[in-house]
PDB file of C-alpha atoms in Angstrom:
ATOM      1  CA  ASN A 195      -0.007   0.002   0.019  1.00 72.00           C
ATOM      2  CA  ALA A 196       1.909   3.005  -1.312  1.00 78.00           C
ATOM      3  CA  GLY A 197      -0.624   5.638  -0.189  1.00 92.00           C
ATOM      4  CA  VAL A 198      -0.451   8.848  -2.217  1.00 95.00           C
ATOM      5  CA  THR A 199       2.419   9.115  -4.699  1.00 96.00           C
ATOM      6  CA  GLN A 200       3.503  12.144  -6.654  1.00 96.00           C
ATOM      7  CA  THR A 201       5.910  12.478  -9.566  1.00 96.00           C
ATOM      8  CA  PRO A 202       8.240  14.147 -10.200  1.00 96.00           C
ATOM      9  CA  LYS A 203       9.744  15.222  -6.857  1.00 95.00           C
ATOM     10  CA  PHE A 204      11.497  18.211  -8.428  1.00 96.00           C
ATOM     11  CA  GLN A 205      11.002  20.025 -11.735  1.00 96.00           C
ATOM     12  CA  VAL A 206      12.429  23.125 -13.362  1.00 97.00           C
ATOM     13  CA  LEU A 207      10.494  24.700 -16.239  1.00 96.00           C
ATOM     14  CA  LYS A 208      10.972  27.718 -18.429  1.00 97.00           C
ATOM     15  CA  THR A 209       8.212  30.315 -18.752  1.00 97.00           C
ATOM     16  CA  GLY A 210       5.634  29.178 -21.255  1.00 97.00           C
ATOM     17  CA  GLN A 211       6.383  25.455 -21.062  1.00 97.00           C
ATOM     18  CA  SER A 212       3.628  23.029 -20.142  1.00 96.00           C
ATOM     19  CA  MET A 213       3.805  19.980 -17.950  1.00 96.00           C
ATOM     20  CA  THR A 214       1.729  17.524 -15.934  1.00 97.00           C
ATOM     21  CA  LEU A 215       2.204  16.727 -12.269  1.00 98.00           C
ATOM     22  CA  GLN A 216       1.168  13.193 -11.576  1.00 98.00           C
ATOM     23  CA  CYS A 217      -0.758  12.003  -8.502  1.00 97.00           C
ATOM     24  CA  ALA A 218      -1.926   8.480  -7.753  1.00 97.00           C
ATOM     25  CA  GLN A 219      -3.468   6.752  -4.775  1.00 96.00           C
ATOM     26  CA  ASP A 220      -4.108   3.082  -4.076  1.00 95.00           C
ATOM     27  CA  MET A 221      -6.609   3.474  -1.229  1.00 94.00           C
ATOM     28  CA  ASN A 222      -9.727   3.618  -3.413  1.00 93.00           C
ATOM     29  CA  HIS A 223     -10.414   7.138  -2.181  1.00 92.00           C
ATOM     30  CA  GLU A 224     -13.174   9.104  -3.912  1.00 90.00           C
ATOM     31  CA  TYR A 225     -12.002  12.581  -2.876  1.00 90.00           C
ATOM     32  CA  MET A 226      -8.754  13.974  -4.277  1.00 92.00           C
ATOM     33  CA  SER A 227      -7.339  17.465  -4.286  1.00 93.00           C
ATOM     34  CA  TRP A 228      -4.360  19.587  -5.300  1.00 96.00           C
ATOM     35  CA  TYR A 229      -2.824  22.312  -3.164  1.00 95.00           C
ATOM     36  CA  ARG A 230       0.067  24.647  -3.620  1.00 96.00           C
ATOM     37  CA  GLN A 231       2.175  25.748  -0.651  1.00 94.00           C
ATOM     38  CA  ASP A 232       3.857  29.124  -0.626  1.00 93.00           C
ATOM     39  CA  PRO A 233       5.725  30.746   2.277  1.00 86.00           C
ATOM     40  CA  GLY A 234       3.396  32.671   4.579  1.00 84.00           C
ATOM     41  CA  MET A 235       0.297  31.641   2.676  1.00 86.00           C
ATOM     42  CA  GLY A 236      -0.338  28.108   3.908  1.00 88.00           C
ATOM     43  CA  LEU A 237      -1.857  25.641   1.484  1.00 91.00           C
ATOM     44  CA  ARG A 238      -4.216  26.955  -1.148  1.00 92.00           C
ATOM     45  CA  LEU A 239      -6.680  24.641  -2.896  1.00 91.00           C
ATOM     46  CA  ILE A 240      -6.228  24.584  -6.693  1.00 95.00           C
ATOM     47  CA  HIS A 241      -8.746  21.936  -7.827  1.00 94.00           C
ATOM     48  CA  TYR A 242     -10.527  18.994  -6.250  1.00 91.00           C
ATOM     49  CA  SER A 243     -12.569  15.973  -7.284  1.00 91.00           C
ATOM     50  CA  VAL A 244     -15.265  14.104  -5.422  1.00 87.00           C
ATOM     51  CA  GLY A 245     -15.118  11.124  -7.765  1.00 89.00           C
ATOM     52  CA  ALA A 246     -14.146   9.899 -11.224  1.00 92.00           C
ATOM     53  CA  GLY A 247     -15.413  12.306 -13.845  1.00 93.00           C
ATOM     54  CA  ILE A 248     -16.218  15.082 -11.356  1.00 92.00           C
ATOM     55  CA  THR A 249     -13.925  18.009 -10.731  1.00 93.00           C
ATOM     56  CA  ASP A 250     -14.352  21.507  -9.333  1.00 91.00           C
ATOM     57  CA  GLN A 251     -12.307  24.644  -8.790  1.00 92.00           C
ATOM     58  CA  GLY A 252     -10.661  25.618  -5.536  1.00 89.00           C
ATOM     59  CA  GLU A 253      -9.312  28.963  -4.403  1.00 88.00           C
ATOM     60  CA  VAL A 254      -6.590  29.456  -7.077  1.00 94.00           C
ATOM     61  CA  PRO A 255      -7.543  27.492 -10.242  1.00 96.00           C
ATOM     62  CA  ASN A 256      -6.236  29.883 -12.889  1.00 96.00           C
ATOM     63  CA  GLY A 257      -3.452  28.420 -15.066  1.00 96.00           C
ATOM     64  CA  TYR A 258      -4.177  24.827 -14.021  1.00 97.00           C
ATOM     65  CA  ASN A 259      -6.336  22.067 -15.497  1.00 97.00           C
ATOM     66  CA  VAL A 260      -7.383  18.776 -14.033  1.00 97.00           C
ATOM     67  CA  SER A 261      -9.300  15.678 -15.085  1.00 95.00           C
ATOM     68  CA  ARG A 262     -10.287  12.528 -13.228  1.00 96.00           C
ATOM     69  CA  SER A 263     -10.764   9.591 -15.580  1.00 96.00           C
ATOM     70  CA  THR A 264     -10.072   6.942 -12.922  1.00 96.00           C
ATOM     71  CA  THR A 265     -10.461   6.732  -9.154  1.00 95.00           C
ATOM     72  CA  GLU A 266      -6.720   6.255  -8.736  1.00 96.00           C
ATOM     73  CA  ASP A 267      -5.256   9.137 -10.746  1.00 97.00           C
ATOM     74  CA  PHE A 268      -5.650  12.915 -10.537  1.00 98.00           C
ATOM     75  CA  PRO A 269      -3.079  14.712 -12.766  1.00 98.00           C
ATOM     76  CA  LEU A 270      -2.559  18.461 -12.591  1.00 98.00           C
ATOM     77  CA  ARG A 271      -1.681  20.234 -15.841  1.00 97.00           C
ATOM     78  CA  LEU A 272       0.118  23.535 -16.113  1.00 96.00           C
ATOM     79  CA  LEU A 273      -0.860  24.931 -19.487  1.00 91.00           C
ATOM     80  CA  SER A 274       1.765  27.688 -19.868  1.00 96.00           C
ATOM     81  CA  ALA A 275       4.047  27.917 -16.870  1.00 96.00           C
ATOM     82  CA  ALA A 276       4.711  31.321 -15.236  1.00 97.00           C
ATOM     83  CA  PRO A 277       7.194  32.315 -12.519  1.00 96.00           C
ATOM     84  CA  SER A 278       4.190  32.895 -10.193  1.00 96.00           C
ATOM     85  CA  GLN A 279       3.564  29.150 -10.316  1.00 97.00           C
ATOM     86  CA  THR A 280       6.853  28.428  -8.600  1.00 97.00           C
ATOM     87  CA  SER A 281       5.696  26.529  -5.531  1.00 97.00           C
ATOM     88  CA  VAL A 282       5.496  23.194  -3.748  1.00 95.00           C
ATOM     89  CA  TYR A 283       2.507  21.165  -4.923  1.00 97.00           C
ATOM     90  CA  PHE A 284       0.730  18.635  -2.759  1.00 95.00           C
ATOM     91  CA  CYS A 285      -1.820  16.076  -3.799  1.00 95.00           C
ATOM     92  CA  ALA A 286      -4.163  14.646  -1.176  1.00 93.00           C
ATOM     93  CA  SER A 287      -6.880  12.018  -1.045  1.00 92.00           C
ATOM     94  CA  SER A 288      -9.592  10.897   1.361  1.00 89.00           C
ATOM     95  CA  THR A 289     -12.703   8.833   1.486  1.00 86.00           C
ATOM     96  CA  GLY A 290     -14.688  12.056   1.422  1.00 67.00           C
ATOM     97  CA  GLY A 291     -16.914  11.531   4.417  1.00 65.00           C
ATOM     98  CA  ALA A 292     -20.568  12.187   5.087  1.00 62.00           C
ATOM     99  CA  VAL A 293     -19.742  15.786   4.219  1.00 65.00           C
ATOM    100  CA  ALA A 294     -17.226  15.700   1.380  1.00 61.00           C
ATOM    101  CA  GLY A 295     -13.821  16.916   2.470  1.00 63.00           C
ATOM    102  CA  THR A 296     -14.281  16.106   6.176  1.00 74.00           C
ATOM    103  CA  ASP A 297     -12.563  12.757   6.271  1.00 80.00           C
ATOM    104  CA  THR A 298      -8.839  12.574   7.001  1.00 84.00           C
ATOM    105  CA  GLN A 299      -6.815  13.764   4.040  1.00 87.00           C
ATOM    106  CA  TYR A 300      -3.696  11.765   3.166  1.00 91.00           C
ATOM    107  CA  PHE A 301      -1.008  13.865   1.555  1.00 92.00           C
ATOM    108  CA  GLY A 302       1.670  12.945  -0.909  1.00 93.00           C
ATOM    109  CA  PRO A 303       5.314  13.956  -0.448  1.00 91.00           C
ATOM    110  CA  GLY A 304       5.038  16.990  -2.725  1.00 93.00           C
ATOM    111  CA  THR A 305       6.506  18.238  -5.981  1.00 96.00           C
ATOM    112  CA  ARG A 306       8.841  21.239  -5.856  1.00 95.00           C
ATOM    113  CA  LEU A 307       8.374  23.257  -9.060  1.00 97.00           C
ATOM    114  CA  THR A 308      10.551  26.155 -10.183  1.00 97.00           C
ATOM    115  CA  VAL A 309       9.564  28.248 -13.188  1.00 97.00           C
ATOM    116  CA  LEU A 310      12.354  30.417 -14.611  1.00 96.00           C
TER     117      LEU A 310
ATOM    118  CA  ALA B  97     -16.768  32.479   1.938  1.00 67.00           C
ATOM    119  CA  GLN B  98     -15.078  30.400   4.515  1.00 72.00           C
ATOM    120  CA  SER B  99     -11.675  31.485   5.797  1.00 84.00           C
ATOM    121  CA  VAL B 100      -9.254  30.647   8.558  1.00 90.00           C
ATOM    122  CA  THR B 101      -6.915  32.984  10.419  1.00 94.00           C
ATOM    123  CA  GLN B 102      -3.977  31.711  12.375  1.00 95.00           C
ATOM    124  CA  LEU B 103      -3.049  34.531  14.699  1.00 93.00           C
ATOM    125  CA  ASP B 104       0.632  33.727  15.148  1.00 94.00           C
ATOM    126  CA  SER B 105       3.048  32.997  12.292  1.00 94.00           C
ATOM    127  CA  GLN B 106       5.755  31.796  14.724  1.00 96.00           C
ATOM    128  CA  VAL B 107       5.669  30.542  18.304  1.00 97.00           C
ATOM    129  CA  PRO B 108       8.947  29.904  20.131  1.00 97.00           C
ATOM    130  CA  VAL B 109       8.704  27.886  23.309  1.00 97.00           C
ATOM    131  CA  PHE B 110      11.000  26.017  25.672  1.00 97.00           C
ATOM    132  CA  GLU B 111      10.837  22.261  26.012  1.00 97.00           C
ATOM    133  CA  GLU B 112       8.305  21.025  28.599  1.00 97.00           C
ATOM    134  CA  ALA B 113       6.416  24.340  28.561  1.00 98.00           C
ATOM    135  CA  PRO B 114       2.738  24.541  27.591  1.00 98.00           C
ATOM    136  CA  VAL B 115       1.765  25.934  24.209  1.00 98.00           C
ATOM    137  CA  GLU B 116      -1.379  27.286  22.555  1.00 98.00           C
ATOM    138  CA  LEU B 117      -1.641  27.852  18.793  1.00 98.00           C
ATOM    139  CA  ARG B 118      -4.543  30.114  17.926  1.00 97.00           C
ATOM    140  CA  CYS B 119      -7.043  29.685  15.075  1.00 96.00           C
ATOM    141  CA  ASN B 120     -10.152  31.673  14.217  1.00 95.00           C
ATOM    142  CA  TYR B 121     -12.624  30.921  11.420  1.00 91.00           C
ATOM    143  CA  SER B 122     -15.049  33.196   9.648  1.00 86.00           C
ATOM    144  CA  SER B 123     -18.113  31.164   8.826  1.00 68.00           C
ATOM    145  CA  SER B 124     -21.352  31.565  10.740  1.00 61.00           C
ATOM    146  CA  VAL B 125     -22.889  28.375   9.364  1.00 69.00           C
ATOM    147  CA  SER B 126     -21.931  24.811  10.236  1.00 71.00           C
ATOM    148  CA  VAL B 127     -18.244  24.215  10.053  1.00 81.00           C
ATOM    149  CA  TYR B 128     -15.910  21.300  10.404  1.00 87.00           C
ATOM    150  CA  LEU B 129     -12.473  22.100  11.820  1.00 91.00           C
ATOM    151  CA  PHE B 130      -9.072  20.460  11.595  1.00 93.00           C
ATOM    152  CA  TRP B 131      -5.481  20.760  12.695  1.00 96.00           C
ATOM    153  CA  TYR B 132      -2.757  19.303  10.479  1.00 95.00           C
ATOM    154  CA  VAL B 133       0.988  19.163  11.202  1.00 96.00           C
ATOM    155  CA  GLN B 134       3.859  19.290   8.731  1.00 93.00           C
ATOM    156  CA  TYR B 135       7.272  18.118   9.872  1.00 92.00           C
ATOM    157  CA  PRO B 136      10.273  19.447   7.921  1.00 87.00           C
ATOM    158  CA  ASN B 137      10.379  18.273   4.287  1.00 82.00           C
ATOM    159  CA  GLN B 138       7.283  16.131   4.635  1.00 84.00           C
ATOM    160  CA  GLY B 139       3.639  16.209   3.645  1.00 84.00           C
ATOM    161  CA  LEU B 140       0.879  17.015   6.108  1.00 90.00           C
ATOM    162  CA  GLN B 141      -0.756  14.631   8.554  1.00 91.00           C
ATOM    163  CA  LEU B 142      -3.897  15.030  10.616  1.00 92.00           C
ATOM    164  CA  LEU B 143      -3.532  15.884  14.291  1.00 96.00           C
ATOM    165  CA  LEU B 144      -7.256  16.120  15.197  1.00 95.00           C
ATOM    166  CA  LYS B 145     -10.626  17.220  13.898  1.00 92.00           C
ATOM    167  CA  TYR B 146     -13.976  18.514  15.108  1.00 91.00           C
ATOM    168  CA  LEU B 147     -17.046  17.383  13.211  1.00 86.00           C
ATOM    169  CA  SER B 148     -19.715  17.414  15.934  1.00 84.00           C
ATOM    170  CA  GLY B 149     -20.323  16.460  19.572  1.00 86.00           C
ATOM    171  CA  SER B 150     -17.956  17.292  22.398  1.00 88.00           C
ATOM    172  CA  THR B 151     -16.224  20.616  21.857  1.00 90.00           C
ATOM    173  CA  LEU B 152     -12.946  19.366  23.367  1.00 95.00           C
ATOM    174  CA  VAL B 153     -11.177  17.173  20.885  1.00 95.00           C
ATOM    175  CA  LYS B 154      -8.130  15.092  21.628  1.00 96.00           C
ATOM    176  CA  GLY B 155      -5.631  14.193  18.959  1.00 94.00           C
ATOM    177  CA  ILE B 156      -2.349  12.434  18.474  1.00 93.00           C
ATOM    178  CA  ASN B 157       0.908  13.214  20.283  1.00 93.00           C
ATOM    179  CA  GLY B 158      -0.885  14.718  23.320  1.00 96.00           C
ATOM    180  CA  PHE B 159      -2.493  17.640  21.470  1.00 97.00           C
ATOM    181  CA  GLU B 160      -6.045  18.808  22.044  1.00 97.00           C
ATOM    182  CA  ALA B 161      -8.258  21.605  20.720  1.00 97.00           C
ATOM    183  CA  GLU B 162     -11.446  23.249  21.824  1.00 95.00           C
ATOM    184  CA  PHE B 163     -14.207  24.360  19.487  1.00 94.00           C
ATOM    185  CA  ASN B 164     -15.703  27.656  20.682  1.00 93.00           C
ATOM    186  CA  LYS B 165     -18.675  28.652  18.545  1.00 90.00           C
ATOM    187  CA  SER B 166     -19.299  31.993  20.259  1.00 90.00           C
ATOM    188  CA  GLN B 167     -15.720  33.092  19.643  1.00 92.00           C
ATOM    189  CA  THR B 168     -15.413  31.277  16.313  1.00 91.00           C
ATOM    190  CA  SER B 169     -12.176  29.752  17.490  1.00 94.00           C
ATOM    191  CA  PHE B 170     -10.431  26.379  17.453  1.00 96.00           C
ATOM    192  CA  HIS B 171      -7.227  26.784  19.404  1.00 97.00           C
ATOM    193  CA  LEU B 172      -4.699  23.937  19.667  1.00 98.00           C
ATOM    194  CA  ARG B 173      -3.010  23.204  22.983  1.00 98.00           C
ATOM    195  CA  LYS B 174      -0.415  20.902  24.484  1.00 98.00           C
ATOM    196  CA  PRO B 175       0.476  20.969  28.188  1.00 97.00           C
ATOM    197  CA  SER B 176       4.134  20.038  27.735  1.00 97.00           C
ATOM    198  CA  VAL B 177       5.973  20.185  24.405  1.00 97.00           C
ATOM    199  CA  HIS B 178       8.954  18.189  23.213  1.00 96.00           C
ATOM    200  CA  ILE B 179      11.738  19.049  20.799  1.00 96.00           C
ATOM    201  CA  SER B 180      10.085  16.636  18.345  1.00 95.00           C
ATOM    202  CA  ASP B 181       6.996  18.882  18.239  1.00 96.00           C
ATOM    203  CA  THR B 182       8.951  21.420  16.224  1.00 96.00           C
ATOM    204  CA  ALA B 183       6.951  21.697  12.969  1.00 96.00           C
ATOM    205  CA  GLU B 184       4.429  23.839  11.123  1.00 96.00           C
ATOM    206  CA  TYR B 185       0.856  23.576  12.220  1.00 97.00           C
ATOM    207  CA  PHE B 186      -2.119  24.335   9.997  1.00 96.00           C
ATOM    208  CA  CYS B 187      -5.706  25.004  10.991  1.00 95.00           C
ATOM    209  CA  ALA B 188      -8.267  24.150   8.302  1.00 92.00           C
ATOM    210  CA  VAL B 189     -12.032  24.339   7.773  1.00 89.00           C
ATOM    211  CA  VAL B 190     -14.752  22.762   5.682  1.00 84.00           C
ATOM    212  CA  GLN B 191     -17.906  24.846   5.584  1.00 70.00           C
ATOM    213  CA  GLY B 192     -21.219  23.019   5.513  1.00 63.00           C
ATOM    214  CA  GLY B 193     -22.629  22.948   1.983  1.00 64.00           C
ATOM    215  CA  TYR B 194     -19.188  23.153   0.372  1.00 66.00           C
ATOM    216  CA  ASN B 195     -16.696  20.427  -0.350  1.00 70.00           C
ATOM    217  CA  LYS B 196     -13.532  22.442   0.031  1.00 80.00           C
ATOM    218  CA  LEU B 197     -10.911  22.030   2.774  1.00 83.00           C
ATOM    219  CA  ILE B 198      -9.437  25.529   3.270  1.00 86.00           C
ATOM    220  CA  PHE B 199      -6.194  26.055   5.202  1.00 91.00           C
ATOM    221  CA  GLY B 200      -4.822  28.902   7.289  1.00 93.00           C
ATOM    222  CA  ALA B 201      -1.392  30.368   6.678  1.00 93.00           C
ATOM    223  CA  GLY B 202       0.255  28.149   9.290  1.00 95.00           C
ATOM    224  CA  THR B 203       2.080  28.614  12.596  1.00 96.00           C
ATOM    225  CA  ARG B 204       5.666  27.577  12.933  1.00 96.00           C
ATOM    226  CA  LEU B 205       6.277  26.062  16.367  1.00 97.00           C
ATOM    227  CA  ALA B 206       9.919  26.075  17.434  1.00 97.00           C
ATOM    228  CA  VAL B 207      10.707  24.119  20.614  1.00 97.00           C
ATOM    229  CA  HIS B 208      14.005  25.037  22.230  1.00 96.00           C
ATOM    230  CA  PRO B 209      15.981  22.989  24.795  1.00 95.00           C
TER     231      PRO B 209
END
């Protein structure tokens, strides 16, 4: 049971490049989410999904796309990278709970992204 | 919109002293409250959560928090800290009717010998 895995661990991009951050979980969790962590700002929700085929925007969705074709995978796409997207990105999953989002979230180890 | 304010960005404390990390939330409707901890270079893990019932919630590693609806607060406490408690602590909220877990800016707890 690997939990939540994220790849890559580190990435450097040039402005304007695109890339996909991968996130996978093997716990059969319905609820998955992406956060970015910046100094002094905590974690900010980018996008989340309450199940395969269902996604919604979080607090800071601009510049990012997501899709959820399977329960296990929830990739985050940067369409045209900008220096403002330099951050540490965390993926998380949970069973959801009676009120979605209230069950314990399990976090991946993070991806450190630098955009030059 | 729901929001969370952590009143202290850094809290220095000596080992074996008590500590309180403060958290206030904005919503006036039903809320669900959480404390997560992040140790250096790691992801986050859940310390404790309040969904309903008793307002005093006990978590892992000797931490507890009290939900105070009248003051819209959810402060985290530990009676005696250890060096190993040095980490960043995040308060978070899910507002009833929404599906989003929203985090505060974090409080960095530094325990000194």
